[in-house]
Amino acid sequence: MSDLDDVVGSVHAVAAEVRANLAAHAGGEGGTNPSGEAQIDADVWADERFFEALSALDGVGEYVSEERETAVDCGTGYAVAIDPLDGSSNLASNNPVGTIVGVYDAELPAPGRDLVAAVMVLYGPYTTSVVAREDDEEVVEYLLDGGEVRRRSACSLPDDPTVVGIAGKRGERSAACDALVDELERELKLRYGGAMAADVRQVLEYGGLFGYPAVEGHPDGKLRVHFESAPLGYIVESLGGGSTDGERSLLDVEPTGLHDRTQTFLGDAALVERVEAALGD
């Protein structure tokens, strides 16, 4: 087995444990993360479980989490950046959450071009993961059923996009972004659920566009480059789709800090081009 096999296998193993124990950790408070956002107990617990498993691997040299201020030196190997429980606020209403992992062949901070793999776990009615790797031409979805991991199918983006989900309220986004959202919501079915993994999985299934633009309170966007935007951009671009911060691929964004944020749009390549035409300088 390769080091990437070990990382993906460990993510799958912990994801099964997370799924089995979410209800027990959904209610308690967990403090504040490095981005100043309120945590719940599930955020902290999931981070600890992923850290214990991933930091023990010989092929992992650095563990970087949305829930930790600094990177943890684990030795020599890949840098693993993780959002342990994406959309954890959804737990209060019993809606989907996820786990997002980026595996970088570089010390962080680093751009998405240094990614060698990305994993998106979705804890929905059942648990799945989507895995893109540099050593596999296919992007593969797996079913995580307790302790068993089964390949479901190779992923592909539909030719005819049908869904759109753009975060933010009218007037909190730029006028150009509001105008674009109006256009897209007349053409496509509105789908937005508040967990990036769930929203992006709908884009993979139905085709379309997900976006989290700059809004009041988050002038650089809300999503973090290392933990969310670049890894999911890597998955979507591996499928022939597109990603952008409004001007360039999310894989070309050059973060200078571990918790840097960026505007984020990804999905159908033609729709991403429309975003850049509408929002680019």
Short mmCIF file of C-alpha atoms in Angstrom, two decimals:
data_model
loop_
_atom_site.label_atom_id
_atom_site.label_comp_id
_atom_site.label_asym_id
_atom_site.label_seq_id
_atom_site.Cartn_x
_atom_site.Cartn_y
_atom_site.Cartn_z
CA MET A 1 0.00 0.00 0.00
CA SER A 2 1.11 3.55 -0.72
CA ASP A 3 1.13 6.52 1.64
CA LEU A 4 -1.95 7.87 -0.15
CA ASP A 5 -3.70 4.54 0.40
CA ASP A 6 -2.94 4.86 4.11
CA VAL A 7 -4.31 8.41 4.29
CA VAL A 8 -7.51 7.61 2.41
CA GLY A 9 -8.01 4.41 4.39
CA SER A 10 -7.58 6.24 7.70
CA VAL A 11 -10.05 8.95 6.65
CA HIS A 12 -12.60 6.26 5.77
CA ALA A 13 -12.07 4.42 9.06
CA VAL A 14 -12.50 7.54 11.19
CA ALA A 15 -15.45 8.73 9.09
CA ALA A 16 -17.29 5.53 9.96
CA GLU A 17 -16.66 6.23 13.65
CA VAL A 18 -17.73 9.85 13.29
CA ARG A 19 -20.98 8.80 11.63
CA ALA A 20 -21.72 6.30 14.38
CA ASN A 21 -21.18 8.86 17.17
CA LEU A 22 -22.44 12.18 15.77
CA ALA A 23 -25.59 12.24 17.88
CA ALA A 24 -23.59 11.91 21.10
CA HIS A 25 -21.53 15.03 20.29
CA ALA A 26 -24.08 17.21 18.53
CA GLY A 27 -25.27 19.30 21.47
CA GLY A 28 -22.32 20.51 23.53
CA GLU A 29 -20.39 23.72 23.04
CA GLY A 30 -16.75 23.51 21.96
CA GLY A 31 -15.26 27.00 22.20
CA THR A 32 -14.08 29.10 19.25
CA ASN A 33 -11.99 28.01 16.26
CA PRO A 34 -9.01 30.01 14.88
CA SER A 35 -11.32 31.85 12.47
CA GLY A 36 -13.40 33.16 15.35
CA GLU A 37 -16.37 30.90 14.73
CA ALA A 38 -18.24 29.05 17.46
CA GLN A 39 -17.45 25.36 17.71
CA ILE A 40 -19.62 22.59 19.02
CA ASP A 41 -18.38 19.51 20.81
CA ALA A 42 -18.64 17.50 17.57
CA ASP A 43 -16.07 19.77 15.84
CA VAL A 44 -13.48 19.25 18.55
CA TRP A 45 -14.19 15.54 18.98
CA ALA A 46 -14.01 14.81 15.24
CA ASP A 47 -10.78 16.77 14.93
CA GLU A 48 -9.19 14.75 17.72
CA ARG A 49 -10.24 11.47 16.14
CA PHE A 50 -8.86 12.38 12.72
CA PHE A 51 -5.67 13.73 14.29
CA GLU A 52 -5.04 10.54 16.25
CA ALA A 53 -5.38 8.41 13.12
CA LEU A 54 -3.64 10.59 10.55
CA SER A 55 -0.75 11.87 12.64
CA ALA A 56 0.28 8.29 13.38
CA LEU A 57 0.86 7.47 9.71
CA ASP A 58 4.46 7.32 8.47
CA GLY A 59 3.47 9.17 5.29
CA VAL A 60 1.99 12.21 7.07
CA GLY A 61 4.43 14.98 7.96
CA GLU A 62 2.01 17.75 8.92
CA TYR A 63 -1.54 17.88 10.26
CA VAL A 64 -3.41 21.15 9.71
CA SER A 65 -7.02 21.53 10.81
CA GLU A 66 -9.67 24.21 10.60
CA GLU A 67 -10.06 23.67 14.34
CA ARG A 68 -6.38 24.33 15.21
CA GLU A 69 -4.43 27.57 15.13
CA THR A 70 -1.15 26.06 13.96
CA ALA A 71 0.13 23.04 12.06
CA VAL A 72 1.23 19.95 13.97
CA ASP A 73 4.61 18.54 12.94
CA CYS A 74 4.18 14.78 12.52
CA GLY A 75 7.51 13.95 10.88
CA THR A 76 8.18 13.53 7.17
CA GLY A 77 5.57 13.17 4.46
CA TYR A 78 2.43 14.79 3.12
CA ALA A 79 0.68 17.76 4.70
CA VAL A 80 -2.93 16.86 5.47
CA ALA A 81 -5.38 19.76 5.74
CA ILE A 82 -8.81 18.90 7.11
CA ASP A 83 -12.19 20.37 7.87
CA PRO A 84 -13.20 17.61 10.30
CA LEU A 85 -16.90 18.44 10.34
CA ASP A 86 -17.97 20.69 7.50
CA GLY A 87 -21.32 22.38 8.12
CA SER A 88 -21.46 21.29 11.76
CA SER A 89 -24.15 23.91 12.50
CA ASN A 90 -26.46 21.66 10.44
CA LEU A 91 -26.43 19.10 13.26
CA ALA A 92 -28.85 21.21 15.28
CA SER A 93 -31.51 20.64 12.62
CA ASN A 94 -30.39 17.09 11.76
CA ASN A 95 -29.19 18.03 8.26
CA PRO A 96 -26.16 16.70 6.34
CA VAL A 97 -22.58 17.44 7.34
CA GLY A 98 -19.28 16.34 5.85
CA THR A 99 -15.53 15.98 6.17
CA ILE A 100 -13.15 17.58 3.65
CA VAL A 101 -9.50 16.53 3.35
CA GLY A 102 -6.71 17.87 1.17
CA VAL A 103 -3.40 16.03 0.87
CA TYR A 104 -0.56 18.36 -0.15
CA ASP A 105 2.93 17.45 -1.29
CA ALA A 106 4.27 20.65 0.26
CA GLU A 107 4.53 22.38 3.61
CA LEU A 108 1.53 24.62 4.24
CA PRO A 109 0.62 27.31 3.38
CA ALA A 110 0.67 26.19 -0.26
CA PRO A 111 -1.56 26.54 -3.34
CA GLY A 112 -3.89 23.82 -4.53
CA ARG A 113 -1.50 22.94 -7.35
CA ASP A 114 0.46 21.09 -4.65
CA LEU A 115 -2.49 18.80 -3.89
CA VAL A 116 -1.99 15.12 -4.68
CA ALA A 117 -5.37 13.94 -3.37
CA ALA A 118 -8.64 15.19 -1.94
CA VAL A 119 -11.45 13.41 -0.09
CA MET A 120 -15.01 14.62 0.48
CA VAL A 121 -17.06 12.58 2.96
CA LEU A 122 -20.80 13.20 3.17
CA TYR A 123 -22.80 12.06 6.20
CA GLY A 124 -26.25 12.04 4.61
CA PRO A 125 -28.96 9.38 4.75
CA TYR A 126 -26.00 7.09 4.12
CA THR A 127 -22.27 7.87 4.19
CA THR A 128 -20.22 8.27 1.04
CA SER A 129 -16.82 9.60 0.08
CA VAL A 130 -15.58 11.06 -3.19
CA VAL A 131 -11.85 10.60 -3.73
CA ALA A 132 -9.62 12.25 -6.34
CA ARG A 133 -5.96 11.24 -6.51
CA GLU A 134 -3.07 12.13 -8.78
CA ASP A 135 -2.29 8.42 -9.20
CA ASP A 136 -5.81 7.53 -10.39
CA GLU A 137 -7.39 8.86 -13.59
CA GLU A 138 -10.87 8.30 -12.15
CA VAL A 139 -12.59 10.19 -9.38
CA VAL A 140 -14.28 7.46 -7.36
CA GLU A 141 -17.22 7.45 -4.98
CA TYR A 142 -17.26 4.93 -2.14
CA LEU A 143 -20.02 3.78 0.19
CA LEU A 144 -18.97 3.70 3.85
CA ASP A 145 -21.21 1.16 5.53
CA GLY A 146 -20.07 0.73 9.12
CA GLY A 147 -16.57 -0.69 8.94
CA GLU A 148 -16.93 -1.71 5.28
CA VAL A 149 -15.83 0.47 2.34
CA ARG A 150 -17.29 -0.40 -1.06
CA ARG A 151 -16.66 1.26 -4.40
CA ARG A 152 -19.91 2.63 -5.81
CA SER A 153 -18.86 4.10 -9.14
CA ALA A 154 -16.58 6.45 -11.00
CA CYS A 155 -17.88 10.03 -10.83
CA SER A 156 -18.64 12.29 -13.77
CA LEU A 157 -20.21 15.71 -14.22
CA PRO A 158 -23.50 15.79 -16.15
CA ASP A 159 -23.48 17.56 -19.51
CA ASP A 160 -26.62 19.55 -18.70
CA PRO A 161 -26.38 21.45 -15.39
CA THR A 162 -29.59 21.78 -13.40
CA VAL A 163 -28.84 23.12 -9.89
CA VAL A 164 -27.33 26.24 -8.35
CA GLY A 165 -26.54 27.20 -4.78
CA ILE A 166 -24.97 30.59 -4.00
CA ALA A 167 -24.53 31.63 -0.38
CA GLY A 168 -25.25 35.07 1.00
CA LYS A 169 -28.19 37.46 1.12
CA ARG A 170 -29.19 40.03 -1.48
CA GLY A 171 -27.49 43.31 -0.65
CA GLU A 172 -24.72 41.58 1.32
CA ARG A 173 -23.12 40.40 -1.94
CA SER A 174 -21.82 42.73 -4.62
CA ALA A 175 -24.30 44.13 -7.13
CA ALA A 176 -22.58 42.15 -9.89
CA CYS A 177 -22.91 38.94 -7.89
CA ASP A 178 -26.58 39.61 -7.11
CA ALA A 179 -27.26 40.16 -10.81
CA LEU A 180 -25.53 36.89 -11.71
CA VAL A 181 -27.47 35.01 -9.01
CA ASP A 182 -30.74 36.39 -10.41
CA GLU A 183 -29.83 35.06 -13.86
CA LEU A 184 -28.79 31.64 -12.62
CA GLU A 185 -31.80 31.16 -10.36
CA ARG A 186 -34.10 31.81 -13.33
CA GLU A 187 -32.29 29.11 -15.32
CA LEU A 188 -31.51 26.47 -12.70
CA LYS A 189 -33.10 24.84 -9.66
CA LEU A 190 -32.08 26.43 -6.36
CA ARG A 191 -30.25 24.01 -4.06
CA TYR A 192 -28.35 25.30 -1.02
CA GLY A 193 -28.08 23.49 2.29
CA GLY A 194 -25.33 25.11 4.36
CA ALA A 195 -22.76 22.31 4.26
CA MET A 196 -20.27 22.63 1.41
CA ALA A 197 -19.80 18.88 1.05
CA ALA A 198 -23.56 18.36 0.62
CA ASP A 199 -23.95 21.25 -1.80
CA VAL A 200 -21.00 20.17 -3.93
CA ARG A 201 -22.23 16.57 -3.95
CA GLN A 202 -25.47 17.84 -5.51
CA VAL A 203 -23.44 19.60 -8.19
CA LEU A 204 -21.62 16.33 -8.92
CA GLU A 205 -24.94 14.47 -9.16
CA TYR A 206 -27.05 16.95 -11.11
CA GLY A 207 -24.58 19.37 -12.65
CA GLY A 208 -24.54 23.06 -11.88
CA LEU A 209 -22.74 25.58 -9.72
CA PHE A 210 -21.95 26.08 -6.04
CA GLY A 211 -20.65 29.41 -4.79
CA TYR A 212 -19.72 31.29 -1.65
CA PRO A 213 -18.86 34.84 -2.72
CA ALA A 214 -17.54 37.77 -0.75
CA VAL A 215 -20.27 39.09 1.57
CA GLU A 216 -20.54 41.74 4.24
CA GLY A 217 -18.57 40.48 7.21
CA HIS A 218 -16.45 38.22 4.98
CA PRO A 219 -14.97 40.49 2.29
CA ASP A 220 -12.55 37.76 1.18
CA GLY A 221 -15.24 35.08 1.22
CA LYS A 222 -15.96 32.71 4.11
CA LEU A 223 -14.46 29.43 2.92
CA ARG A 224 -10.85 28.55 3.69
CA VAL A 225 -8.40 27.81 0.92
CA HIS A 226 -6.60 24.83 2.46
CA PHE A 227 -9.51 23.04 4.10
CA GLU A 228 -12.44 23.61 1.74
CA SER A 229 -11.94 25.57 -1.46
CA ALA A 230 -8.78 24.03 -2.93
CA PRO A 231 -9.57 20.37 -2.09
CA LEU A 232 -13.06 20.54 -3.57
CA GLY A 233 -11.76 22.56 -6.50
CA TYR A 234 -9.28 19.73 -7.04
CA ILE A 235 -12.08 17.16 -7.13
CA VAL A 236 -14.27 19.18 -9.50
CA GLU A 237 -11.41 20.07 -11.85
CA SER A 238 -10.33 16.41 -11.88
CA LEU A 239 -13.79 15.71 -13.31
CA GLY A 240 -13.38 18.29 -16.08
CA GLY A 241 -15.31 21.01 -14.29
CA GLY A 242 -14.08 24.43 -13.25
CA SER A 243 -13.35 26.41 -10.12
CA THR A 244 -12.61 30.07 -9.52
CA ASP A 245 -12.19 32.79 -6.94
CA GLY A 246 -13.75 35.14 -9.47
CA GLU A 247 -10.56 35.58 -11.48
CA ARG A 248 -8.47 32.40 -11.38
CA SER A 249 -8.72 28.70 -10.60
CA LEU A 250 -9.00 27.94 -6.90
CA LEU A 251 -5.90 25.79 -7.37
CA ASP A 252 -3.93 28.92 -8.28
CA VAL A 253 -4.89 30.91 -5.17
CA GLU A 254 -1.70 31.54 -3.16
CA PRO A 255 -2.53 31.55 0.56
CA THR A 256 -0.07 33.21 2.91
CA GLY A 257 -1.63 31.86 6.11
CA LEU A 258 -3.09 28.53 7.18
CA HIS A 259 -6.60 29.92 7.63
CA ASP A 260 -6.79 32.27 4.62
CA ARG A 261 -10.20 32.58 2.99
CA THR A 262 -11.26 33.07 -0.62
CA GLN A 263 -14.32 33.59 -2.77
CA THR A 264 -15.29 30.15 -4.02
CA PHE A 265 -17.24 28.99 -7.06
CA LEU A 266 -17.06 25.53 -8.59
CA GLY A 267 -19.00 23.24 -10.89
CA ASP A 268 -19.84 23.22 -14.57
CA ALA A 269 -16.97 24.79 -16.54
CA ALA A 270 -19.22 27.04 -18.65
CA LEU A 271 -20.97 28.36 -15.54
CA VAL A 272 -17.60 29.05 -13.90
CA GLU A 273 -16.65 31.05 -16.99
CA ARG A 274 -19.82 33.09 -16.54
CA VAL A 275 -18.82 33.82 -12.95
CA GLU A 276 -15.42 35.09 -14.05
CA ALA A 277 -17.00 37.23 -16.79
CA ALA A 278 -19.42 38.76 -14.28
CA LEU A 279 -17.08 39.24 -11.31
CA GLY A 280 -13.57 39.47 -12.75
CA ASP A 281 -11.78 42.81 -12.96
#
